[in-house]
Short mmCIF file of C-alpha atoms in Angstrom, two decimals:
data_model
loop_
_atom_site.label_atom_id
_atom_site.label_comp_id
_atom_site.label_asym_id
_atom_site.label_seq_id
_atom_site.Cartn_x
_atom_site.Cartn_y
_atom_site.Cartn_z
CA MET A 477 37.84 -42.10 78.95
CA THR A 478 34.08 -42.61 78.89
CA LYS A 479 31.53 -39.85 78.58
CA ASP A 480 30.75 -40.19 82.32
CA GLN A 481 34.39 -39.58 83.28
CA THR A 482 35.18 -36.66 80.96
CA ASP A 483 34.25 -33.06 81.66
CA ILE A 484 32.03 -31.74 78.91
CA THR A 485 30.42 -28.37 78.23
CA GLU A 486 26.78 -27.78 77.39
CA ARG A 487 25.28 -24.43 76.37
CA ILE A 488 21.57 -23.63 76.64
CA SER A 489 20.19 -20.57 74.86
CA LEU A 490 17.96 -18.18 76.78
CA ALA A 491 17.22 -16.06 73.71
CA GLY A 492 13.71 -14.61 73.87
CA ILE A 493 13.37 -15.45 77.60
CA ASP A 494 13.08 -12.99 80.49
CA THR A 495 16.48 -13.90 81.95
CA LEU A 496 15.83 -11.94 85.15
CA ASN A 497 12.81 -14.14 85.80
CA LEU A 498 14.61 -17.38 85.00
CA LEU A 499 17.88 -16.60 86.79
CA GLY A 500 16.28 -14.69 89.65
CA VAL A 501 17.21 -11.39 91.27
CA ALA A 502 21.00 -11.37 91.82
CA ASP A 503 21.01 -14.83 90.15
CA ALA A 504 19.17 -16.34 93.15
CA ASN A 505 17.55 -19.11 91.06
CA LEU A 506 20.85 -19.88 89.33
CA LYS A 507 22.56 -20.20 92.72
CA VAL A 508 19.99 -22.82 93.75
CA ILE A 509 21.06 -24.88 90.72
CA GLN A 510 24.75 -24.25 91.40
CA ASN A 511 24.42 -25.40 95.01
CA SER A 512 22.51 -28.54 94.04
CA PHE A 513 25.15 -30.04 91.75
CA ARG A 514 28.92 -30.41 91.50
CA ALA A 515 29.03 -29.26 87.90
CA ARG A 516 29.87 -25.62 87.19
CA VAL A 517 26.83 -23.61 86.08
CA SER A 518 27.11 -20.01 84.94
CA ALA A 519 25.20 -17.43 82.93
CA ARG A 520 26.99 -15.76 80.02
CA GLY A 521 24.99 -13.27 78.00
CA ASP A 522 21.83 -14.97 76.78
CA GLU A 523 22.93 -18.52 77.53
CA ILE A 524 23.64 -20.83 80.45
CA VAL A 525 26.93 -22.73 80.35
CA ILE A 526 27.24 -26.07 82.17
CA GLN A 527 30.59 -27.79 82.66
CA GLY A 528 30.91 -31.17 84.33
CA LYS A 529 30.38 -34.92 84.02
CA GLY A 530 27.89 -36.41 81.60
CA PRO A 531 25.15 -37.60 84.02
CA GLU A 532 25.02 -34.27 85.86
CA ILE A 533 25.06 -32.33 82.62
CA GLU A 534 21.94 -34.22 81.53
CA LEU A 535 20.16 -33.53 84.83
CA ILE A 536 21.02 -29.83 84.88
CA THR A 537 20.04 -29.48 81.22
CA ALA A 538 16.66 -31.04 82.00
CA VAL A 539 16.22 -28.63 84.93
CA VAL A 540 17.10 -25.55 82.89
CA LEU A 541 14.85 -26.60 80.00
CA ALA A 542 11.97 -27.17 82.43
CA LEU A 543 12.52 -23.73 83.97
CA ARG A 544 12.77 -22.16 80.53
CA GLU A 545 9.43 -23.74 79.56
CA GLN A 546 7.81 -22.34 82.72
CA ALA A 547 9.24 -18.89 82.02
CA GLU A 548 7.93 -19.05 78.44
CA ASN A 549 4.48 -19.82 79.87
CA GLY A 550 4.59 -16.71 82.04
CA VAL A 551 5.35 -18.35 85.39
CA GLN A 552 7.17 -16.00 87.80
CA LEU A 553 9.96 -18.26 89.01
CA SER A 554 11.20 -18.23 92.60
CA GLU A 555 13.94 -20.07 94.46
CA ARG A 556 11.26 -22.49 95.69
CA ASP A 557 10.08 -23.14 92.11
CA THR A 558 13.68 -23.82 91.09
CA ALA A 559 14.26 -26.22 93.99
CA TYR A 560 10.99 -28.00 93.22
CA THR A 561 11.92 -28.36 89.55
CA ILE A 562 15.28 -29.87 90.51
CA ASP A 563 13.58 -32.31 92.88
CA LYS A 564 11.00 -33.18 90.24
CA VAL A 565 13.63 -33.90 87.56
CA ILE A 566 15.75 -36.02 89.92
CA ARG A 567 12.75 -38.00 91.12
CA GLY A 568 11.63 -38.55 87.55
CA ARG A 569 15.05 -39.85 86.50
CA GLU A 570 15.27 -42.13 89.55
CA ALA A 571 11.88 -43.58 88.66
CA GLY A 572 12.98 -44.06 85.05
CA GLN A 573 10.67 -41.31 83.82
CA THR A 574 11.52 -38.26 81.79
CA ARG A 575 8.58 -36.20 83.02
CA GLU A 576 6.17 -36.31 85.95
CA ARG A 577 2.47 -35.94 85.38
CA ASP A 578 1.52 -32.37 86.23
CA VAL A 579 -0.99 -32.10 89.06
CA GLN A 580 -3.06 -28.96 89.49
CA VAL A 581 -6.54 -27.77 90.36
CA MET A 582 -8.58 -24.94 88.91
CA ALA A 583 -10.36 -22.91 91.56
CA LEU A 584 -12.73 -20.13 90.50
CA LYS A 585 -10.14 -17.35 90.65
CA ARG A 586 -6.84 -19.09 90.03
CA LEU A 587 -4.98 -22.13 88.78
CA VAL A 588 -3.34 -23.73 91.81
CA LYS A 589 -0.17 -25.71 91.16
CA PRO A 590 2.05 -27.49 93.69
CA LYS A 591 5.32 -25.88 94.72
CA SER A 592 7.04 -28.99 96.07
CA ALA A 593 7.08 -32.74 95.56
CA GLY A 594 5.11 -33.19 98.78
CA GLN A 595 2.44 -30.74 97.64
CA SER A 596 2.21 -32.56 94.31
CA GLU A 597 1.62 -35.84 96.16
CA TYR A 598 -0.99 -34.11 98.36
CA LEU A 599 -2.96 -32.69 95.43
CA GLU A 600 -2.85 -36.03 93.61
CA ALA A 601 -4.07 -37.78 96.77
CA MET A 602 -7.07 -35.45 97.08
CA GLN A 603 -7.97 -36.05 93.45
CA SER A 604 -7.96 -39.84 93.79
CA ASN A 605 -9.07 -40.63 97.37
CA ASP A 606 -12.25 -40.01 99.34
CA LEU A 607 -10.37 -39.43 102.60
CA VAL A 608 -6.93 -37.81 102.85
CA VAL A 609 -5.01 -37.06 106.04
CA ALA A 610 -2.25 -34.45 105.60
CA ILE A 611 0.25 -34.02 108.43
CA GLY A 612 3.06 -31.48 108.41
CA PRO A 613 4.40 -28.16 109.73
CA ALA A 614 2.94 -24.71 109.21
CA GLY A 615 3.56 -23.17 105.80
CA THR A 616 3.34 -26.38 103.78
CA GLY A 617 -0.01 -25.41 102.27
CA LYS A 618 -2.14 -28.05 103.98
CA THR A 619 -5.16 -25.78 104.45
CA TYR A 620 -4.70 -23.72 101.30
CA LEU A 621 -4.49 -26.71 98.95
CA ALA A 622 -7.40 -28.46 100.68
CA VAL A 623 -9.61 -25.38 100.18
CA ALA A 624 -8.42 -25.14 96.55
CA ALA A 625 -9.34 -28.79 95.94
CA ALA A 626 -12.73 -28.26 97.57
CA VAL A 627 -13.53 -25.16 95.48
CA ALA A 628 -12.41 -26.98 92.32
CA ALA A 629 -14.67 -29.94 93.17
CA LEU A 630 -17.60 -27.55 93.76
CA ASN A 631 -16.87 -25.67 90.52
CA GLU A 632 -16.79 -28.95 88.57
CA ARG A 633 -20.04 -30.06 90.26
CA GLN A 634 -18.41 -33.11 91.78
CA VAL A 635 -19.94 -32.02 95.10
CA GLU A 636 -22.82 -29.72 96.04
CA ARG A 637 -21.40 -28.11 99.15
CA ILE A 638 -18.23 -27.45 101.14
CA VAL A 639 -17.98 -27.74 104.92
CA LEU A 640 -14.87 -26.27 106.57
CA CYS A 641 -14.35 -26.73 110.30
CA ARG A 642 -11.81 -26.34 113.08
CA PRO A 643 -11.71 -27.24 116.76
CA ALA A 644 -12.12 -24.06 118.83
CA VAL A 645 -9.04 -24.80 120.94
CA GLU A 646 -5.99 -22.56 120.67
CA ALA A 647 -3.14 -21.59 122.96
CA GLY A 648 -5.12 -22.28 126.13
CA GLU A 649 -7.55 -19.39 125.56
CA SER A 650 -11.18 -19.67 126.65
CA LEU A 651 -13.96 -18.52 124.33
CA GLY A 652 -15.92 -17.26 127.32
CA PHE A 653 -13.36 -14.55 128.00
CA LEU A 654 -13.40 -13.19 124.44
CA PRO A 655 -15.61 -10.16 123.65
CA GLY A 656 -18.78 -10.27 121.53
CA ASP A 657 -21.51 -12.80 120.73
CA PHE A 658 -20.74 -16.40 119.84
CA LYS A 659 -20.07 -15.67 116.14
CA GLU A 660 -17.70 -12.84 117.06
CA LYS A 661 -15.94 -15.11 119.53
CA ILE A 662 -15.50 -17.96 117.07
CA ASP A 663 -14.63 -16.02 113.88
CA PRO A 664 -10.95 -15.44 114.79
CA TYR A 665 -10.46 -19.21 114.97
CA MET A 666 -12.04 -19.64 111.53
CA ARG A 667 -10.19 -16.73 109.87
CA PRO A 668 -7.55 -18.85 108.02
CA LEU A 669 -10.41 -20.76 106.37
CA TYR A 670 -12.05 -17.51 105.25
CA ASP A 671 -8.70 -16.25 103.95
CA GLY A 672 -8.15 -19.37 101.85
CA LEU A 673 -11.69 -19.22 100.53
CA TYR A 674 -11.46 -15.55 99.51
CA ASP A 675 -8.21 -16.32 97.69
CA MET A 676 -10.00 -18.91 95.56
CA MET A 677 -13.11 -16.92 94.61
CA SER A 678 -14.42 -13.38 94.74
CA GLN A 679 -15.59 -12.18 98.14
CA ASP A 680 -19.09 -11.51 96.75
CA LYS A 681 -19.41 -15.06 95.43
CA ALA A 682 -17.98 -16.54 98.63
CA ASN A 683 -20.38 -14.50 100.77
CA ARG A 684 -23.30 -15.63 98.57
CA TYR A 685 -22.28 -19.27 99.01
CA LEU A 686 -21.89 -18.75 102.75
CA ALA A 687 -25.32 -17.10 103.03
CA ASN A 688 -26.95 -19.99 101.10
CA ASP A 689 -25.04 -22.69 103.05
CA VAL A 690 -23.36 -23.92 99.87
CA ILE A 691 -20.23 -23.28 101.92
CA GLU A 692 -20.22 -23.61 105.70
CA ILE A 693 -17.44 -22.57 108.05
CA VAL A 694 -18.23 -23.98 111.49
CA PRO A 695 -16.60 -25.08 114.75
CA LEU A 696 -16.00 -28.82 114.91
CA ALA A 697 -18.58 -29.22 117.71
CA TYR A 698 -21.31 -28.15 115.27
CA MET A 699 -20.69 -31.24 113.14
CA ARG A 700 -22.18 -33.61 115.73
CA GLY A 701 -25.35 -35.44 114.67
CA ARG A 702 -25.08 -34.54 110.98
CA THR A 703 -24.73 -36.67 107.85
CA LEU A 704 -23.34 -34.84 104.83
CA ASN A 705 -24.06 -36.14 101.34
CA ASN A 706 -22.42 -34.74 98.19
CA ALA A 707 -20.05 -32.67 100.31
CA PHE A 708 -16.35 -31.84 100.50
CA MET A 709 -15.47 -31.76 104.20
CA ILE A 710 -12.26 -30.27 105.63
CA LEU A 711 -11.12 -30.60 109.24
CA ASP A 712 -8.32 -28.11 109.80
CA GLU A 713 -6.00 -27.90 112.85
CA ALA A 714 -6.97 -31.50 113.51
CA GLN A 715 -4.20 -31.96 116.07
CA ASN A 716 -6.53 -30.14 118.47
CA ALA A 717 -9.43 -32.53 117.92
CA THR A 718 -9.78 -35.26 120.53
CA ARG A 719 -10.01 -38.89 119.52
CA MET A 720 -13.79 -38.90 119.95
CA GLN A 721 -14.14 -35.66 117.96
CA MET A 722 -12.04 -37.15 115.16
CA LYS A 723 -14.27 -40.23 115.03
CA MET A 724 -17.34 -37.98 115.06
CA PHE A 725 -16.04 -35.90 112.13
CA LEU A 726 -15.06 -38.88 109.98
CA THR A 727 -18.40 -40.59 110.47
CA ARG A 728 -20.26 -37.52 109.12
CA MET A 729 -19.34 -38.62 105.58
CA GLY A 730 -22.42 -39.46 103.52
CA PHE A 731 -22.93 -40.62 99.95
CA ASN A 732 -20.58 -39.06 97.38
CA SER A 733 -18.72 -37.14 100.07
CA ARG A 734 -14.99 -36.54 100.45
CA ALA A 735 -12.98 -35.46 103.46
CA VAL A 736 -9.56 -33.96 104.11
CA VAL A 737 -8.02 -33.82 107.59
CA THR A 738 -5.04 -31.50 108.13
CA GLY A 739 -2.84 -30.72 111.09
CA ASP A 740 0.57 -30.45 112.70
CA ILE A 741 1.28 -32.93 115.50
CA THR A 742 4.11 -30.74 116.83
CA GLN A 743 1.61 -27.98 117.73
CA ILE A 744 -0.97 -29.65 119.97
CA ASP A 745 -2.85 -27.36 122.37
CA LEU A 746 -4.83 -30.06 124.17
CA ALA A 747 -4.05 -30.62 127.83
CA HIS A 748 -2.44 -33.97 126.99
CA SER A 749 -0.97 -34.57 123.53
CA SER A 750 -1.93 -38.24 123.78
CA GLU A 751 -5.59 -37.16 123.48
CA SER A 752 -5.04 -35.83 119.95
CA GLY A 753 -7.21 -37.50 117.35
CA LEU A 754 -4.61 -36.70 114.70
CA VAL A 755 -2.00 -38.71 116.58
CA ASP A 756 -4.48 -41.53 117.17
CA ILE A 757 -5.76 -41.71 113.57
CA GLN A 758 -2.34 -42.69 112.24
CA HIS A 759 -2.48 -45.94 114.19
CA VAL A 760 -6.21 -46.68 114.02
CA LEU A 761 -6.71 -46.11 110.28
CA GLN A 762 -3.29 -46.81 108.80
CA ASP A 763 -4.42 -50.07 107.16
CA VAL A 764 -7.94 -49.01 106.14
CA GLU A 765 -8.45 -49.20 102.37
CA GLY A 766 -9.42 -45.94 100.69
CA ILE A 767 -7.63 -43.65 103.14
CA ARG A 768 -4.43 -41.86 102.08
CA PHE A 769 -1.91 -40.37 104.50
CA VAL A 770 0.40 -37.62 103.19
CA PHE A 771 3.31 -36.43 105.32
CA LEU A 772 4.70 -32.99 104.48
CA ALA A 773 8.01 -31.68 105.81
CA GLU A 774 10.06 -28.49 106.03
CA ARG A 775 11.20 -28.98 102.43
CA ASP A 776 7.55 -28.41 101.41
CA VAL A 777 7.29 -25.03 103.17
CA VAL A 778 6.39 -22.35 100.64
CA ARG A 779 6.74 -19.25 102.79
CA HIS A 780 9.75 -17.02 103.38
CA LYS A 781 13.01 -19.02 103.28
CA LEU A 782 13.57 -18.20 106.97
CA VAL A 783 10.52 -20.34 107.81
CA HIS A 784 12.52 -23.44 106.79
CA ARG A 785 15.27 -22.51 109.22
CA ILE A 786 12.81 -21.66 112.00
CA ILE A 787 11.09 -25.03 111.65
CA GLN A 788 14.41 -26.84 111.65
CA ALA A 789 15.51 -24.94 114.76
CA TYR A 790 12.33 -25.82 116.64
CA GLN A 791 12.59 -29.45 115.54
CA GLY A 792 16.07 -29.54 117.02
CA GLY A 793 14.73 -28.72 120.47
CA ALA A 794 11.04 -29.53 120.16
CA THR A 795 9.06 -30.98 123.04
CA GLY A 796 6.19 -32.09 120.83
CA THR A 797 3.76 -29.33 121.76
CA GLY A 798 3.54 -25.59 121.37
CA PRO A 799 1.31 -22.74 120.31
CA SER A 800 -0.69 -23.29 117.17
CA GLY A 801 0.25 -21.71 113.87
CA ASP A 802 -1.90 -21.12 110.84
CA GLU A 803 -1.29 -22.39 107.35
#
């Protein structure tokens, strides 16, 4: 019999590693590996034992070694990290590579690394394209990673300012019926952008940048008539921008500017979904050089594991529209 046909056993030492971190609580991370392959994978003392066919043994070994390296570097491993590592190893082998290039950005407060193959593609796209359009469900990190990339670009002096905007259209509510002055009315719509920003830098620094207009958080309507040079522009919840608003936003780009457009076309709050600029842009700009489209899916969701199941359930009976969700 050949090596591929014969069951073999491989043992990987976990000596010196925090096995609870690597294996997960109640072996949750180990179970992700077990459920992803036919080979038998078990933990015995301070080692992992793999029993199966040659090709799978090699894949699982590569996965465990990659996880062990992350654990040695202090990464707190989750089920999502384990699933991403499996996907990364399999993709690398299919492409004839032993290791993918790591993609990450350094914001002021934290090192931001992708948690899925889709997120890795998204970060890479923002690092190498002036205009990126990211489409996918809530929880895939569209807004968070865009803000991280913007803060990193500002920190590295690739741009001089950040402009974050959203259409003020949500769940059929009218701004006129909300209490307070205009800023108080609009702030709840902008809150996810503030949250992402405060996660990337101290609140004092963020507030200083906001006061000096180094960072702006504005409704989409306030972008009209402007030209932004040396800026990183983000249009969030873009499914609620009309076609004309989308064109207006994209044509604000000046010299040395970059733009990211994010949204979920299953959560359109416009009166007619056909009016959505995010739907329209996929057809109008699909062949334009220099623009990158990234499509994220439920496998890229990095929230509670139930979010995957919720998204799948809604996709099973979706009508194409629904109340907006944040990122």
